[in-house]
Coordinates of C-alpha atoms in Angstrom, one line a residue:
Chain Q
M1 CA 39.6 4.9 37.1
S2 CA 36.3 4.7 39.3
N3 CA 33.0 2.0 37.7
I4 CA 30.2 3.5 36.5
I5 CA 27.9 1.4 35.5
E6 CA 27.7 -1.9 38.5
V7 CA 25.9 -4.7 38.6
T8 CA 25.9 -6.8 40.9
G9 CA 23.9 -11.0 41.4
V10 CA 21.4 -9.6 38.6
S11 CA 19.1 -12.2 37.6
K12 CA 16.4 -12.6 35.4
N13 CA 14.4 -15.5 34.0
F14 CA 11.8 -15.9 30.7
G15 CA 9.4 -18.3 32.5
G16 CA 11.5 -21.6 32.7
V17 CA 14.1 -19.7 30.6
V18 CA 16.9 -18.5 33.3
A19 CA 18.6 -16.1 30.9
N20 CA 21.4 -14.1 33.0
H21 CA 22.0 -15.9 36.7
D22 CA 23.8 -13.9 39.7
I23 CA 25.4 -11.2 37.0
S24 CA 28.3 -8.6 38.8
L25 CA 30.2 -7.2 36.6
K26 CA 31.9 -3.4 36.6
V27 CA 32.4 -0.8 33.8
K28 CA 35.2 1.9 34.9
K29 CA 34.2 5.0 33.9
G30 CA 36.2 6.8 30.6
A31 CA 37.2 2.5 29.4
I32 CA 35.6 0.3 26.6
T33 CA 34.7 -2.9 28.4
G34 CA 34.1 -5.6 25.8
L35 CA 31.2 -8.7 26.5
I36 CA 31.3 -11.4 24.9
G37 CA 29.6 -14.5 25.1
P38 CA 27.9 -17.9 22.0
N39 CA 24.9 -16.9 20.5
G40 CA 21.8 -16.9 23.5
S41 CA 24.2 -16.7 26.9
G42 CA 22.1 -13.6 27.5
K43 CA 24.8 -11.3 26.7
T44 CA 21.1 -8.9 25.5
T45 CA 19.1 -9.8 28.4
L46 CA 21.4 -8.3 30.6
F47 CA 21.7 -5.1 27.9
N48 CA 17.8 -4.4 28.1
S49 CA 18.0 -4.8 32.0
I50 CA 20.4 -2.2 32.5
V51 CA 19.3 0.0 30.4
G52 CA 15.2 -0.5 32.8
F53 CA 13.7 -2.7 29.3
H54 CA 12.3 -5.0 32.0
P55 CA 12.0 -5.0 35.1
I56 CA 15.1 -7.5 36.8
D57 CA 14.4 -10.4 39.4
E58 CA 17.0 -10.1 41.8
G59 CA 20.2 -8.1 42.3
S60 CA 21.4 -4.3 41.9
I61 CA 22.3 -1.9 39.3
T62 CA 24.0 1.1 39.9
F63 CA 24.6 4.3 37.4
E64 CA 26.6 6.6 38.3
G65 CA 26.0 5.9 41.7
Q66 CA 22.9 5.5 42.3
E67 CA 20.2 2.4 42.0
I68 CA 18.8 2.0 38.5
S69 CA 17.2 -1.3 38.7
K70 CA 13.9 0.5 39.3
L71 CA 13.7 3.6 37.0
Q72 CA 12.1 3.3 33.2
V73 CA 14.5 3.2 30.5
Q74 CA 13.0 6.8 29.4
Q75 CA 14.5 7.9 32.6
I76 CA 17.6 6.3 32.6
A77 CA 18.2 7.3 29.0
R78 CA 18.2 11.2 30.2
L79 CA 20.4 10.4 32.8
G80 CA 22.7 10.0 30.7
L81 CA 23.3 5.7 30.1
L82 CA 22.5 5.3 26.1
R83 CA 22.1 1.8 23.8
T84 CA 21.7 0.9 20.7
F85 CA 19.7 -2.4 18.8
Q86 CA 21.6 -4.7 17.9
Q87 CA 18.1 -5.3 15.4
T88 CA 19.5 -1.2 13.9
R89 CA 16.4 0.8 15.4
I90 CA 16.2 3.9 13.3
Y91 CA 13.1 6.9 12.4
G92 CA 12.8 5.2 9.3
K93 CA 10.3 7.4 7.4
M94 CA 12.6 11.3 8.7
N95 CA 15.9 12.2 6.3
C96 CA 19.0 11.7 8.6
V97 CA 19.7 15.3 9.3
E98 CA 16.3 14.8 11.3
N99 CA 17.2 12.0 12.9
M100 CA 20.0 13.8 14.2
L101 CA 18.5 16.7 15.4
I102 CA 15.3 14.7 17.6
S103 CA 18.1 12.8 19.2
I104 CA 19.5 16.3 21.3
P105 CA 19.6 15.3 25.1
H106 CA 16.6 15.8 26.9
R107 CA 18.2 16.4 30.1
R108 CA 16.8 19.1 31.5
A109 CA 13.6 19.2 29.2
E110 CA 11.2 21.6 30.5
F111 CA 7.8 21.8 28.4
M112 CA 7.6 24.7 26.3
D113 CA 11.3 22.9 24.6
M114 CA 8.9 20.9 23.1
F115 CA 8.0 23.9 20.2
A116 CA 11.9 24.9 20.3
S117 CA 13.4 25.6 17.1
H118 CA 15.6 23.7 15.4
S119 CA 19.2 26.4 17.1
K120 CA 21.8 26.8 14.4
A121 CA 24.6 25.4 17.2
D122 CA 21.9 22.0 16.9
R123 CA 22.2 22.0 13.1
E124 CA 25.8 21.8 12.9
K125 CA 26.4 19.1 15.5
A126 CA 24.6 17.4 13.3
L127 CA 26.4 17.9 10.1
S128 CA 29.3 17.5 12.3
L129 CA 28.7 14.2 13.7
L130 CA 27.2 13.0 10.3
E131 CA 30.4 13.9 8.5
F132 CA 32.3 12.0 12.1
V133 CA 30.5 9.1 11.0
G134 CA 30.3 9.2 6.9
L135 CA 27.3 10.0 5.6
Y136 CA 27.6 13.4 5.2
E137 CA 26.7 12.8 1.7
K138 CA 23.6 11.1 2.4
R139 CA 22.2 13.3 5.0
K140 CA 18.8 14.5 3.2
L141 CA 17.9 10.7 2.5
L142 CA 15.5 9.2 4.2
G143 CA 16.6 7.1 6.6
G144 CA 15.1 4.3 6.1
D145 CA 16.5 4.3 1.9
L146 CA 20.6 3.5 3.8
S147 CA 21.8 0.4 3.6
F148 CA 21.5 -1.7 6.8
G149 CA 25.4 -0.8 7.2
Q150 CA 25.3 2.9 6.9
Q151 CA 22.2 2.8 9.5
K152 CA 24.2 1.9 11.7
L153 CA 26.5 4.9 11.4
L154 CA 23.3 6.7 11.4
E155 CA 22.5 4.6 14.6
F156 CA 25.8 5.3 16.0
A157 CA 26.1 9.1 14.9
M158 CA 22.8 9.7 16.7
A159 CA 23.9 8.1 19.9
L160 CA 26.8 10.2 20.7
M161 CA 24.0 13.2 19.4
N162 CA 22.8 12.6 22.0
E163 CA 25.9 13.1 24.5
P164 CA 25.7 10.6 26.9
S165 CA 28.1 9.2 29.8
V166 CA 28.1 6.0 28.9
L167 CA 27.0 4.6 25.2
M168 CA 25.6 0.2 25.3
L169 CA 27.0 -0.8 22.1
D170 CA 25.1 -4.2 20.8
E171 CA 27.3 -5.7 17.9
P172 CA 27.9 -2.7 16.0
T173 CA 29.6 -4.4 13.2
A174 CA 27.7 -7.0 13.2
G175 CA 26.4 -6.4 9.3
I176 CA 28.7 -4.2 9.0
N177 CA 31.0 -5.0 5.3
P178 CA 34.3 -5.7 6.3
T179 CA 36.0 -3.6 5.2
L180 CA 34.7 -0.6 6.3
I181 CA 34.7 -1.9 10.1
N182 CA 37.9 -0.9 10.9
G183 CA 36.7 3.2 10.5
L184 CA 34.7 2.4 12.5
I185 CA 37.3 0.4 15.7
D186 CA 38.9 4.2 14.8
R187 CA 35.6 5.9 15.3
L188 CA 34.0 4.0 18.5
K189 CA 38.0 4.7 20.2
K190 CA 38.1 8.6 18.3
A191 CA 34.4 8.8 20.7
N192 CA 35.8 7.2 23.2
E193 CA 38.6 9.5 23.7
Q194 CA 37.1 12.7 22.3
F195 CA 33.6 13.1 22.8
D196 CA 34.8 10.9 26.6
I197 CA 32.0 8.3 26.1
T198 CA 32.5 6.0 28.8
L199 CA 31.4 2.8 25.7
F200 CA 30.6 -0.7 26.7
V201 CA 30.2 -3.4 23.9
I202 CA 29.0 -7.0 22.3
E203 CA 30.4 -8.0 20.0
H204 CA 31.3 -11.2 18.2
N205 CA 33.7 -10.4 15.8
M206 CA 37.3 -11.1 18.3
R207 CA 39.1 -9.3 16.0
V208 CA 37.1 -6.6 16.6
I209 CA 36.8 -6.6 20.7
M210 CA 40.8 -8.1 21.0
N211 CA 41.5 -4.4 19.9
L212 CA 38.9 -2.5 21.1
A213 CA 38.3 -3.7 24.6
D214 CA 40.3 -2.5 28.1
Q215 CA 38.8 -4.5 30.0
I216 CA 36.2 -8.2 29.1
Y217 CA 34.2 -10.8 30.5
C218 CA 32.8 -13.8 29.2
L219 CA 29.8 -15.2 29.4
A220 CA 28.0 -18.2 28.7
H221 CA 24.7 -20.2 29.1
G222 CA 23.6 -16.5 31.3
E223 CA 26.3 -16.6 34.6
L224 CA 29.5 -15.1 34.3
L225 CA 32.4 -17.6 32.7
A226 CA 35.3 -15.4 32.8
E227 CA 37.1 -11.0 32.7
G228 CA 39.9 -10.4 32.1
T229 CA 42.2 -8.3 29.8
P230 CA 42.2 -9.2 26.2
E231 CA 45.6 -11.6 26.6
E232 CA 43.9 -13.1 30.5
I233 CA 40.2 -14.0 27.6
Q234 CA 42.2 -15.4 25.2
N235 CA 44.3 -17.9 27.2
D236 CA 41.2 -19.3 29.0
S237 CA 40.1 -22.1 28.0
R238 CA 37.4 -22.1 29.6
V239 CA 36.3 -19.2 27.8
I240 CA 37.6 -21.2 23.7
D241 CA 35.3 -23.9 25.5
A242 CA 32.5 -22.4 25.6
Y243 CA 33.0 -21.0 22.2
L244 CA 34.3 -24.2 20.8
G245 CA 30.9 -25.7 22.4
A246 CA 33.6 -28.7 24.5
H247 CA 31.4 -29.0 28.0
Chain F
M1 CA 7.9 33.4 -4.3
N2 CA 5.5 31.4 -6.3
K3 CA 4.0 29.9 -2.4
T4 CA 3.3 32.6 -2.0
V5 CA 1.5 33.4 -5.5
L6 CA -0.4 30.6 -4.8
Y7 CA -1.4 31.0 -0.8
T8 CA -3.0 34.1 -1.9
V9 CA -4.9 32.9 -4.8
L10 CA -6.1 30.1 -2.2
L11 CA -7.0 32.7 0.3
I12 CA -9.4 35.1 -2.6
V13 CA -10.6 31.6 -3.2
A14 CA -11.8 30.9 -0.3
A15 CA -13.0 34.1 1.2
I16 CA -15.3 35.1 -1.9
A17 CA -16.4 31.1 -2.2
P18 CA -19.7 31.7 -0.3
F19 CA -20.5 34.8 -2.8
L20 CA -19.6 32.8 -6.0
F21 CA -21.7 29.7 -4.9
P22 CA -24.4 31.5 -2.3
A23 CA -26.3 28.3 -3.3
Y24 CA -23.5 26.7 -1.6
G25 CA -22.3 28.3 1.5
T26 CA -23.5 25.4 3.1
Q27 CA -21.7 22.7 1.5
L28 CA -19.1 24.4 1.3
A29 CA -18.4 25.3 5.6
T30 CA -19.1 21.6 5.6
L31 CA -16.0 21.2 3.1
W32 CA -14.0 23.6 5.9
L33 CA -15.7 21.9 8.8
M34 CA -14.1 17.9 7.0
I35 CA -11.3 19.7 6.7
I36 CA -10.6 20.8 10.1
V37 CA -11.4 17.4 11.3
A38 CA -9.0 16.1 8.4
L39 CA -6.3 17.7 9.8
T40 CA -6.6 17.4 13.7
W41 CA -6.6 13.8 12.9
D42 CA -3.8 13.7 11.0
L43 CA -1.7 15.5 13.5
T44 CA -1.9 11.8 15.9
G45 CA -2.7 10.0 13.2
G46 CA -0.6 10.5 10.7
Q47 CA 2.6 13.0 12.2
M48 CA 2.6 10.5 14.9
G49 CA 1.1 6.5 14.1
Y50 CA -1.1 7.4 16.5
N51 CA -5.0 6.4 14.9
S52 CA -7.7 7.2 17.1
L53 CA -11.2 6.2 15.7
G54 CA -12.3 9.2 18.9
N55 CA -11.8 12.7 17.2
I56 CA -15.3 12.7 17.4
F57 CA -15.7 12.5 21.1
F58 CA -14.7 16.2 21.0
Y59 CA -16.1 17.3 18.5
G60 CA -19.6 15.9 20.2
T61 CA -18.4 17.4 23.4
G62 CA -17.9 20.1 21.5
M63 CA -21.6 21.0 21.1
Y64 CA -22.5 20.3 24.4
V65 CA -20.9 22.0 25.8
A66 CA -21.1 25.3 23.7
A67 CA -24.6 24.6 24.0
I68 CA -25.2 24.6 27.8
V69 CA -22.9 27.4 28.6
T70 CA -24.6 29.4 25.9
I71 CA -28.0 28.7 27.9
S72 CA -26.5 29.1 31.3
L73 CA -25.3 32.3 30.8
V74 CA -29.1 33.5 30.2
Y75 CA -31.5 30.6 31.2
N76 CA -31.4 27.5 34.0
V77 CA -30.4 24.7 31.5
A78 CA -32.6 22.0 33.1
D79 CA -35.6 24.3 32.5
Y80 CA -34.5 24.7 29.1
T81 CA -33.7 21.1 27.9
D82 CA -37.6 20.3 29.4
A83 CA -38.1 22.4 26.9
A84 CA -37.9 20.5 24.3
G85 CA -37.4 23.8 21.6
G86 CA -40.9 24.5 22.7
G87 CA -41.7 27.6 25.7
T88 CA -40.6 30.8 25.2
F89 CA -36.9 31.0 25.3
K90 CA -35.3 34.5 23.7
F91 CA -31.8 34.9 23.1
T92 CA -30.8 38.5 22.2
W93 CA -27.7 39.0 20.0
A94 CA -26.0 40.1 22.8
Q95 CA -26.0 37.7 24.5
Y96 CA -26.5 34.9 21.2
F97 CA -22.8 36.8 20.8
A98 CA -21.8 36.2 24.0
G99 CA -22.6 32.5 23.9
M100 CA -20.3 31.7 20.5
A101 CA -17.1 33.2 21.7
L102 CA -17.5 32.0 25.6
G103 CA -19.2 28.3 24.8
S104 CA -16.5 28.1 21.7
L105 CA -13.3 28.6 24.4
A106 CA -14.9 26.3 26.8
A107 CA -15.3 23.6 24.3
G108 CA -12.2 23.6 23.3
L109 CA -9.9 24.1 27.3
F110 CA -12.7 21.1 28.2
C111 CA -12.1 19.4 25.8
A112 CA -8.3 19.8 25.6
V113 CA -7.9 18.6 29.5
C114 CA -10.7 15.7 28.4
A115 CA -8.1 14.4 26.0
V116 CA -5.1 14.9 28.8
I117 CA -7.5 12.9 31.3
I118 CA -8.3 10.1 28.5
G119 CA -4.8 10.1 27.1
F120 CA -3.4 9.3 30.4
I121 CA -5.1 6.0 29.9
T122 CA -5.2 5.4 26.7
F123 CA -2.2 6.2 25.4
G124 CA -0.8 3.1 27.4
L125 CA -2.2 1.2 23.8
R126 CA -0.8 0.5 20.6
G127 CA -1.6 0.3 17.1
P128 CA -5.3 -1.1 16.0
Y129 CA -6.0 -1.4 20.2
F130 CA -5.9 1.9 20.6
A131 CA -7.8 2.9 18.1
I132 CA -10.8 0.3 18.9
G133 CA -10.2 1.7 23.2
T134 CA -10.9 5.2 20.9
L135 CA -13.7 4.7 19.5
G136 CA -15.4 3.0 23.4
V137 CA -15.1 6.1 24.3
A138 CA -16.7 8.1 21.3
I139 CA -19.5 5.3 21.0
A140 CA -19.7 4.8 25.2
A141 CA -19.6 9.2 25.4
G142 CA -23.0 9.2 22.7
E143 CA -24.8 6.6 25.1
L144 CA -23.9 8.1 28.1
V145 CA -25.4 11.4 27.3
S146 CA -28.4 10.4 25.1
N147 CA -29.3 9.1 28.7
W148 CA -28.7 12.1 30.2
D149 CA -31.7 14.2 30.6
W150 CA -30.7 17.8 31.9
V151 CA -28.9 17.7 28.6
G152 CA -32.2 16.5 26.4
G153 CA -31.5 13.0 26.3
G154 CA -32.0 11.8 23.6
Q155 CA -33.7 14.6 21.7
G156 CA -30.9 16.9 21.9
I157 CA -30.9 20.5 21.9
A158 CA -32.3 23.4 20.5
L159 CA -30.4 25.9 20.3
P160 CA -31.4 29.6 19.2
V161 CA -31.6 30.5 15.5
Y162 CA -29.2 33.4 14.4
P163 CA -30.3 36.5 15.1
G164 CA -30.7 37.9 12.2
D165 CA -31.3 37.3 8.2
L166 CA -30.7 33.3 7.2
D167 CA -28.3 34.3 5.1
Q168 CA -26.2 36.4 6.1
G169 CA -26.0 34.0 8.8
K170 CA -25.0 31.3 6.2
I171 CA -21.9 33.4 4.9
V172 CA -20.9 33.8 8.6
F173 CA -20.6 30.6 9.6
Y174 CA -18.8 29.7 6.5
F175 CA -16.4 32.6 7.5
L176 CA -16.0 30.9 11.0
F177 CA -14.9 27.6 9.8
A178 CA -13.1 28.8 7.3
G179 CA -10.6 31.1 9.9
L180 CA -10.7 28.6 12.8
G181 CA -9.3 26.2 8.7
I182 CA -7.0 28.5 8.3
G183 CA -5.9 29.1 11.4
I184 CA -5.6 25.3 12.4
F185 CA -3.7 24.8 8.8
L186 CA -1.3 28.0 10.4
F187 CA -1.3 27.0 13.6
L188 CA 0.2 22.8 11.8
K189 CA 2.3 24.1 9.8
W190 CA 4.5 26.2 12.1
L191 CA 3.8 23.3 14.6
Y192 CA 5.8 20.7 12.2
G193 CA 8.9 22.9 12.1
T194 CA 9.8 22.8 15.3
R195 CA 10.9 20.3 17.7
F196 CA 7.7 19.3 18.4
G197 CA 6.8 18.2 14.4
L198 CA 10.0 15.5 15.0
A199 CA 9.5 14.4 18.3
M200 CA 5.7 13.4 17.0
N201 CA 7.3 11.4 13.1
A202 CA 10.0 9.6 15.9
I203 CA 7.5 8.2 18.2
R204 CA 5.6 7.0 14.9
D205 CA 9.0 5.7 13.5
D206 CA 10.0 3.7 16.2
E207 CA 8.2 4.9 19.7
D208 CA 10.8 2.6 21.8
K209 CA 13.4 3.4 19.8
A210 CA 12.5 7.4 21.1
E211 CA 12.3 6.4 24.6
G212 CA 15.8 4.5 24.6
M213 CA 17.2 8.0 23.8
G214 CA 15.0 9.5 26.3
L215 CA 12.0 11.1 24.8
H216 CA 9.3 12.5 27.5
T217 CA 6.9 10.4 25.0
L218 CA 4.0 10.6 27.6
R219 CA 4.4 13.8 26.9
Y220 CA 4.6 14.9 23.5
K221 CA 1.8 11.8 23.6
L222 CA -1.0 14.0 25.9
T223 CA 0.3 17.6 24.4
A224 CA -0.6 16.7 20.1
W225 CA -3.4 14.7 21.3
A226 CA -4.8 17.8 23.6
M227 CA -3.9 20.4 20.9
A228 CA -6.3 18.2 18.3
A229 CA -8.6 17.9 20.6
F230 CA -8.9 21.7 21.5
F231 CA -9.8 22.6 18.0
V232 CA -12.0 20.0 17.0
G233 CA -13.8 20.9 20.4
I234 CA -13.9 24.9 18.9
A235 CA -15.3 22.8 15.5
G236 CA -17.7 21.1 17.5
A237 CA -19.3 24.0 19.2
I238 CA -19.6 25.9 15.9
S239 CA -21.3 23.8 14.2
A240 CA -23.9 23.2 16.6
F241 CA -24.5 27.1 16.8
Q242 CA -25.0 26.4 13.0
L243 CA -27.2 23.0 12.0
I244 CA -29.2 25.0 15.5
H245 CA -30.5 21.1 16.9
F246 CA -28.4 18.6 17.4
E247 CA -29.1 14.9 18.7
P248 CA -26.2 12.7 20.4
L249 CA -25.8 9.6 19.1
E250 CA -26.6 11.0 15.1
T251 CA -24.9 14.7 14.8
A252 CA -22.8 14.9 17.9
Y253 CA -21.0 11.7 18.3
Q254 CA -21.6 10.5 15.1
T255 CA -18.7 7.7 15.4
I256 CA -19.6 6.0 12.1
N257 CA -20.2 9.7 10.1
L258 CA -17.7 12.3 10.7
G259 CA -15.8 10.0 12.4
I260 CA -15.1 8.1 9.6
F261 CA -15.2 10.0 7.5
M262 CA -12.0 11.9 8.7
V263 CA -10.1 9.0 8.9
V264 CA -10.9 8.5 5.2
C265 CA -9.9 12.0 4.5
V266 CA -6.8 12.0 5.3
L267 CA -6.0 8.6 4.1
L268 CA -7.4 9.0 1.4
G269 CA -4.9 12.8 0.9
G270 CA -2.3 11.7 2.2
K271 CA -1.2 10.2 5.9
G272 CA 1.5 12.6 7.2
T273 CA 1.5 15.8 5.0
L274 CA -0.2 18.9 5.9
W275 CA -1.8 18.9 2.9
G276 CA -2.6 16.1 2.4
P277 CA -5.5 16.1 5.2
V278 CA -6.4 19.6 2.8
V279 CA -7.0 17.9 -0.4
G280 CA -8.3 14.6 1.6
A281 CA -10.7 16.4 2.7
I282 CA -11.7 18.1 -0.8
V283 CA -11.4 15.6 -2.3
F284 CA -13.6 13.8 -0.5
H285 CA -16.4 15.7 -0.2
V286 CA -17.1 16.3 -3.6
F287 CA -17.0 12.9 -4.1
K288 CA -19.6 12.4 -1.7
E289 CA -22.2 15.0 -1.7
V290 CA -22.1 14.4 -5.8
T291 CA -22.7 10.7 -5.0
W292 CA -25.2 11.1 -2.5
N293 CA -27.4 13.6 -5.3
Y294 CA -26.7 11.6 -8.5
F295 CA -26.5 8.1 -7.1
L296 CA -28.8 8.2 -4.0
G297 CA -29.5 4.9 -2.8
W298 CA -26.6 3.5 -4.3
Q299 CA -23.9 6.6 -1.9
W300 CA -23.2 4.4 0.8
V301 CA -22.2 1.4 -1.5
A302 CA -19.9 4.7 -3.3
L303 CA -18.9 5.8 -0.6
G304 CA -17.8 1.9 0.8
A305 CA -16.2 1.7 -1.9
L306 CA -14.3 3.9 -2.0
I307 CA -13.0 3.4 1.9
V308 CA -12.1 -0.1 0.7
I309 CA -9.7 0.9 -2.6
T310 CA -8.5 3.8 -0.7
V311 CA -7.1 1.7 2.3
V312 CA -6.0 -1.7 0.2
Y313 CA -4.8 -0.2 -2.5
F314 CA -4.1 3.4 -1.9
Q315 CA -2.6 3.4 1.1
E316 CA 0.4 6.2 0.3
G317 CA -3.1 9.1 -0.5
L318 CA -2.6 11.4 -3.2
M319 CA 0.9 13.4 -1.6
G320 CA 1.9 10.7 -0.8
W321 CA 2.0 8.8 -3.9
L322 CA 3.2 12.2 -5.3
M323 CA 5.6 12.5 -3.0
R324 CA 6.8 8.9 -4.3
M325 CA 6.4 9.4 -7.9
R326 CA 8.5 13.6 -7.5
P327 CA 10.2 13.2 -4.1
E328 CA 12.8 16.4 -5.8
W329 CA 9.0 18.5 -4.7
F330 CA 9.9 17.8 -1.2
G331 CA 14.1 18.0 -0.8
L332 CA 13.3 13.9 -0.4
T333 CA 16.5 11.3 -1.8
V334 CA 19.6 13.8 -3.2
D335 CA 22.2 11.8 -2.4
E336 CA 25.2 14.3 -2.3
S337 CA 28.0 12.0 -3.9
G338 CA 26.8 8.2 -4.5
K339 CA 30.0 7.3 -3.1
V340 CA 29.9 7.3 0.4
E341 CA 32.1 3.7 0.0
A342 CA 34.5 5.7 -0.8
A343 CA 34.8 8.5 1.8
E344 CA 35.9 5.6 4.4

């Protein structure tokens, strides 16, 4: 399998705080890659760097072989590299269907496409994806009126609507009712297999990430601590130390 | 069905109003102007979340462009403005209406281009910074024009009087404003149903998310403002002919009057709704004229109180309030099962 994202020697400082130092990792095409680490270890910073949310200080990031570290957020999103947010972000004053309809891919949007009406195909796709995440009955509610967990599901459905080649999920199960987590894991796996979307997932819930990921990277203090299969990570004493706070 | 009846009744009322109330012809025309500027303000302010305080710039610029085009079709602009309304500058019927038609079109197009250029800079600002930035543009433009002798400086420009019966002229101007207003309403009704409407709402709700989803946000913002500017520019052009004489600070770039009124109309009626600006403009204009007539001396106090009450206690506006009280009228908050958890 080829690498769809390659991060090489990326560093990012905020003032005197070293958020990421010399991080290199690879996301394999078609796989599910996990990113774990204690709070403040630089996971979200790395995500923000990859999607172009802020410039990086050093290093290189490529997506499908193309250097993207100098591109803007929108350009990277249009290449097919999408992320969801830790603090869920949906369009609060629009209903679920509208949230979905505006999330169509804008890859080849021409000027006149701005005035296009919503095609039947788009509507059907929106409804079937809402069905897929279990929000079909709520489709006429405003996004902002959904519960936090439902908003997470809506954001996930919006991301699928955009037909990305890579989806980066920042803590997809945080704030979700434990009884729903198994359903979410199934859906993530389905999105990966059926829709052929490469997943790159930040997750604190060890049970979830061990179930989900093919390959896991562990960050601590802004540096790459360990990498390996779920079994290797589970048995890595450095990872255990990092989580339990032994130094 | 009900809607068709409602729209038909409203159109008939609009068509016969100037004949029913001939004494209020100019008032009713001004009411349409308020509706026009409120609807176009809401296009960026309500639907897209970009509260421009500078839309009055397009009104004033529209006036000047229309005037310059009309004059330059027949005379030398510098000679005309030098005479400051004196001299013998005659316009025939044909020259007058050709000037009005070409001038209005030029005003709209010029303002749309201005919106793209100014927007390219100011759309880097968000929230209150955008409001202040655009207000600065409008104020600066007023000051610059009032020191520009070629267009009459602080004295402004006097355009030719309507070539015909003046009462007839009032009705003509009423229908020009009404036609423009109805045209804008229908245009926006269509626009809000397309992808453009959803994109503007998405930018309003969370612009960072919209960028993250790959939306061409700047393209949408510039186009939206250019459309608003186009219509306000035309409205300014018609105003220039209706008012005959206008000057830069109090009439054309009147930031503290019409520039603020358009915002208050929208807030009063309900931001981000199609009917809100229309309802708000009507309520506001009636309120304003009543206080001007019956509480003279206190009219600005009453107006200030209305603004404060609207902004502090009634931000959702009339339509927003109606949407909250009667959500089913708008097809909102329909939960078809109430047991989504069980669907897992």
